[in-house]
């Protein structure tokens, strides 16, 4: 029987996950399918969908906005990444159990490591910090990944300070996490060996983080999780200052890998061919 997976969200039209998974299905000659399913924001719609996942012929699904946190609450078994982030984006069945993970952590860390293999050298053994801008779900996933990678000095800067303080409290036993007022973000750049934008600023060119990156250490790595545009204002400022950059598209591609492997049994590669397919689709949508 054809193995089927899908992505659920509301709205779901913009999701690129079907392009990614359908590409891999074709590459590996797997007789499978990956659908887009619109699931309304109400909790009972999500609950009904997940409880009938198997009945509807699905081996699993990806979960996107606005369901990631609610999906976590409906899991029978959550892996450590989902527990750390309190959100699930990848779901599969084990017997009758609904199981879930959060692969944003893997996606970000894998792309960072592929793009700048020695990124840690700007942090470990130096008095330099990882500066994380934002304190939403993406920031939680990335802070968890940094801590797992052994990074011990993290600065969290968010427009709403209380949200940064919550993240710092939740992860603070594993690393030194300092919270900083949004208005002081420029001052934090001077000591940053890694700067990561997890906010929506810069998406579709809506505003600028307003950072002067010429003040950053010259081995600093600058990452953005925004991928529309592919080169955000932050990344172009980093390049202009001669800093190494990591774009947001790679995180999107890499986060899809563990789900595909769970559902279809083969670990796929993130290739330049796939990247170009998504870039072409983004250009069509622009
Ligand atoms: P996600 O789960 O994808 O991380 P989110 O939880 O909505 O999404 O988080 C969005 C992040 O972008 C938050 O850190 C948000 O700041 P607040 O916590 O203060 O809302 C940040 N953000 C969004 N618009 C912003 C803006 N105009 N200026 C600064 N930060 C902004």
XYZ file of C-alpha atoms and ligand atoms in Angstrom:
317
model
C 0.000 0.000 0.000
C 1.172 3.534 -0.779
C 2.683 5.153 2.330
C 1.226 8.589 2.923
C 2.365 11.497 5.094
C 1.244 15.121 5.123
C 1.706 18.565 6.602
C -1.086 20.153 8.614
C -1.594 23.809 9.453
C -3.865 26.803 8.945
C -3.329 28.308 6.459
C -1.360 25.570 4.747
C -1.202 26.764 1.133
C 2.243 28.385 1.505
C 3.942 25.259 2.922
C 6.995 24.067 0.979
C 7.092 20.715 2.782
C 5.194 18.893 -0.023
C 7.822 20.007 -2.557
C 10.655 18.778 -0.336
C 9.155 15.372 0.485
C 7.785 14.749 -3.008
C 11.276 15.454 -4.381
C 12.792 12.860 -2.031
C 10.069 10.303 -2.786
C 10.897 10.642 -6.480
C 14.670 10.524 -5.916
C 14.409 7.298 -3.946
C 11.741 5.709 -6.153
C 9.374 5.314 -3.199
C 5.722 4.656 -3.963
C 4.499 7.213 -1.437
C 2.643 10.473 -1.208
C 2.896 13.674 0.836
C -0.214 15.871 1.118
C -1.127 19.306 2.417
C -4.071 19.186 4.820
C -5.778 22.303 6.171
C -6.691 21.723 9.826
C -8.637 24.555 11.460
C -7.069 26.367 14.422
C -9.627 25.001 16.948
C -8.224 22.409 19.381
C -10.890 19.801 18.602
C -10.029 19.921 14.874
C -6.399 19.074 15.632
C -7.343 16.416 18.172
C -9.722 14.754 15.710
C -7.119 14.831 12.948
C -4.392 13.236 15.058
C -6.667 10.590 16.584
C -7.743 9.524 13.081
C -4.319 9.871 11.436
C -3.821 6.134 10.914
C -7.477 5.558 9.977
C -7.028 8.142 7.218
C -4.078 6.214 5.856
C -1.244 8.421 7.128
C 1.971 7.078 8.637
C 2.666 10.505 10.126
C 2.622 14.237 9.558
C 4.438 17.494 9.906
C 2.772 20.158 11.997
C 3.045 23.857 11.347
C 1.486 27.102 12.577
C -0.718 27.305 14.649
C -0.701 23.705 15.864
C 2.847 22.954 17.061
C 2.246 23.585 20.787
C -1.197 21.945 20.854
C 0.156 18.902 18.994
C 2.793 18.478 21.693
C 0.007 18.351 24.283
C -1.718 15.529 22.391
C 1.307 13.229 22.110
C 1.397 9.848 23.830
C 5.182 9.880 23.574
C 7.343 12.996 23.124
C 11.036 12.814 22.337
C 13.492 15.065 24.258
C 13.505 17.748 21.538
C 9.716 18.141 21.690
C 9.803 18.234 25.485
C 12.519 20.900 25.490
C 10.650 23.136 23.076
C 7.122 22.227 24.291
C 6.110 21.914 20.662
C 6.065 19.167 18.040
C 6.506 19.555 14.289
C 6.970 15.898 13.322
C 4.544 13.115 14.239
C 4.555 9.377 13.633
C 2.719 6.343 14.972
C 4.240 3.569 17.087
C 1.497 0.980 17.360
C -1.464 2.988 18.597
C 0.724 5.653 20.178
C 1.024 9.130 18.686
C 4.719 10.055 18.904
C 6.353 13.384 18.191
C 9.580 15.306 17.912
C 10.675 18.847 17.266
C 13.102 18.733 14.357
C 13.698 22.503 14.208
C 16.602 21.981 16.600
C 18.143 19.358 14.328
C 17.402 21.479 11.242
C 19.108 24.569 12.573
C 22.135 22.794 14.028
C 22.657 20.580 10.959
C 22.582 23.531 8.571
C 24.848 25.612 10.826
C 27.386 22.785 10.969
C 27.275 22.058 7.228
C 27.633 25.745 6.355
C 30.292 26.726 8.908
C 31.866 23.480 10.193
C 34.063 25.288 12.729
C 31.355 27.650 14.056
C 32.135 26.610 17.629
C 35.651 27.985 17.420
C 34.208 31.511 17.699
C 32.653 30.502 21.047
C 34.443 27.721 22.880
C 37.462 28.831 24.884
C 36.743 32.491 24.131
C 34.875 35.099 26.082
C 32.280 35.329 23.314
C 28.576 34.585 23.485
C 25.809 33.174 21.339
C 23.391 36.080 20.929
C 19.869 34.830 20.234
C 17.374 37.454 19.088
C 13.778 36.410 19.840
C 12.149 34.173 22.418
C 9.410 32.263 20.571
C 9.271 28.576 19.671
C 12.123 28.854 17.175
C 14.352 30.495 19.778
C 13.585 27.690 22.257
C 14.514 25.071 19.660
C 17.790 26.843 18.908
C 18.738 27.500 22.537
C 18.197 23.783 23.205
C 20.417 22.908 20.238
C 23.176 25.269 21.369
C 23.141 23.837 24.872
C 23.243 20.279 23.510
C 26.244 21.332 21.420
C 28.014 22.432 24.609
C 27.615 26.204 24.284
C 27.545 27.660 27.765
C 27.293 31.440 27.302
C 24.025 32.523 25.740
C 22.465 35.980 25.614
C 18.743 36.170 24.882
C 17.335 39.417 23.631
C 13.641 39.823 22.924
C 11.240 42.713 22.400
C 9.109 41.310 25.237
C 11.662 40.743 27.986
C 9.414 38.426 30.045
C 9.371 35.851 27.228
C 13.185 35.826 27.197
C 13.158 35.419 30.967
C 10.861 32.390 30.653
C 13.238 30.735 28.183
C 16.210 31.576 30.418
C 14.432 30.028 33.399
C 13.504 26.879 31.463
C 17.025 26.274 30.139
C 19.105 28.115 32.754
C 20.230 25.018 34.662
C 22.206 23.836 31.613
C 23.966 27.059 30.570
C 24.544 30.640 31.592
C 21.701 32.474 29.926
C 21.636 36.207 30.291
C 18.548 38.120 29.212
C 18.979 41.553 27.725
C 16.597 44.342 26.945
C 15.697 44.666 23.257
C 17.025 48.227 23.245
C 20.482 46.982 24.310
C 20.945 44.438 21.489
C 23.600 46.497 19.729
C 25.790 46.483 22.854
C 25.651 42.661 22.896
C 27.036 42.406 19.338
C 30.533 43.346 20.482
C 30.986 40.084 22.421
C 29.044 37.768 20.111
C 30.724 34.807 18.404
C 27.369 33.734 16.987
C 24.344 35.930 16.282
C 21.034 34.272 15.426
C 17.872 36.065 14.389
C 14.836 33.953 15.320
C 12.373 36.851 15.119
C 10.187 37.609 12.138
C 12.042 40.883 11.543
C 13.417 41.005 8.025
C 10.797 38.589 6.698
C 9.390 39.905 3.406
C 11.578 42.942 4.088
C 9.316 44.016 6.981
C 11.667 46.088 9.051
C 15.265 45.773 10.012
C 16.942 44.645 13.206
C 19.074 47.742 12.949
C 22.324 46.123 14.061
C 25.714 47.557 13.205
C 27.692 44.379 12.584
C 30.994 46.164 12.018
C 31.192 46.092 15.831
C 31.122 42.259 15.937
C 34.287 40.164 16.477
C 35.723 39.242 13.081
C 35.246 35.484 13.631
C 31.542 35.974 14.429
C 29.019 33.824 12.520
C 25.627 35.389 11.688
C 22.547 33.223 11.120
C 18.984 34.102 10.216
C 16.032 31.724 10.268
C 14.088 33.986 7.901
C 14.381 32.682 4.317
C 12.164 35.139 2.441
C 14.195 36.943 1.275
C 17.037 34.444 1.233
C 19.521 37.209 1.924
C 17.937 39.225 4.707
C 19.093 42.694 5.724
C 20.934 41.080 8.640
C 22.817 38.667 6.388
C 23.766 41.315 3.859
C 25.029 43.550 6.678
C 27.072 40.598 7.978
C 28.567 39.955 4.551
C 29.392 43.643 4.175
C 31.352 43.367 7.441
C 33.192 40.272 6.179
C 31.393 37.894 8.581
C 30.378 34.321 7.800
C 26.645 33.826 7.264
C 24.082 31.033 7.540
C 20.735 31.467 5.785
C 17.294 30.280 6.901
C 16.498 28.020 3.957
C 18.889 25.292 5.088
C 17.045 24.952 8.397
C 13.782 24.394 6.526
C 15.371 21.691 4.365
C 17.260 19.901 7.141
C 14.318 19.872 9.583
C 12.449 17.713 7.055
C 15.083 14.936 7.080
C 14.144 13.071 10.309
C 10.432 12.962 9.404
C 11.069 11.528 5.951
C 13.315 8.873 7.456
C 10.696 7.912 10.076
C 7.855 7.652 7.560
C 9.591 6.252 4.492
C 12.614 4.414 5.931
C 15.406 6.193 4.056
C 17.478 9.109 5.330
C 17.423 11.655 2.502
C 20.121 14.170 1.620
C 19.762 17.917 1.487
C 21.277 18.597 -1.909
C 21.945 21.741 -3.871
C 19.432 20.455 -6.437
C 16.664 20.478 -3.791
C 17.752 23.886 -2.551
C 17.491 25.282 -6.094
C 13.997 23.806 -6.506
C 12.811 25.641 -3.387
C 14.578 28.853 -4.386
C 12.785 28.698 -7.761
C 9.453 28.167 -5.995
C 10.105 31.118 -3.679
C 10.911 33.270 -6.715
C 7.643 32.198 -8.399
C 5.681 33.172 -5.288
C 7.392 36.560 -4.931
P 8.148 31.249 16.452
O 7.426 30.182 17.225
O 8.258 30.948 14.983
O 9.462 31.593 17.057
P 6.718 33.432 17.672
O 6.551 32.645 18.927
O 5.540 34.187 17.139
O 7.206 32.524 16.479
O 7.954 34.427 17.902
C 8.203 35.490 17.055
C 9.395 36.280 17.594
O 9.595 37.440 16.777
C 9.203 36.781 19.020
O 10.447 36.763 19.681
C 8.721 38.221 18.792
O 8.931 39.090 19.864
P 7.834 39.203 21.056
O 8.055 38.001 21.933
O 8.140 40.479 21.722
O 6.485 39.190 20.384
C 9.580 38.596 17.619
N 9.060 39.747 16.879
C 8.001 39.761 16.038
N 7.820 41.004 15.522
C 8.806 41.785 16.062
C 9.177 43.156 15.939
N 8.500 44.001 15.143
N 10.236 43.595 16.638
C 10.941 42.774 17.441
N 10.644 41.465 17.598
C 9.594 40.983 16.930
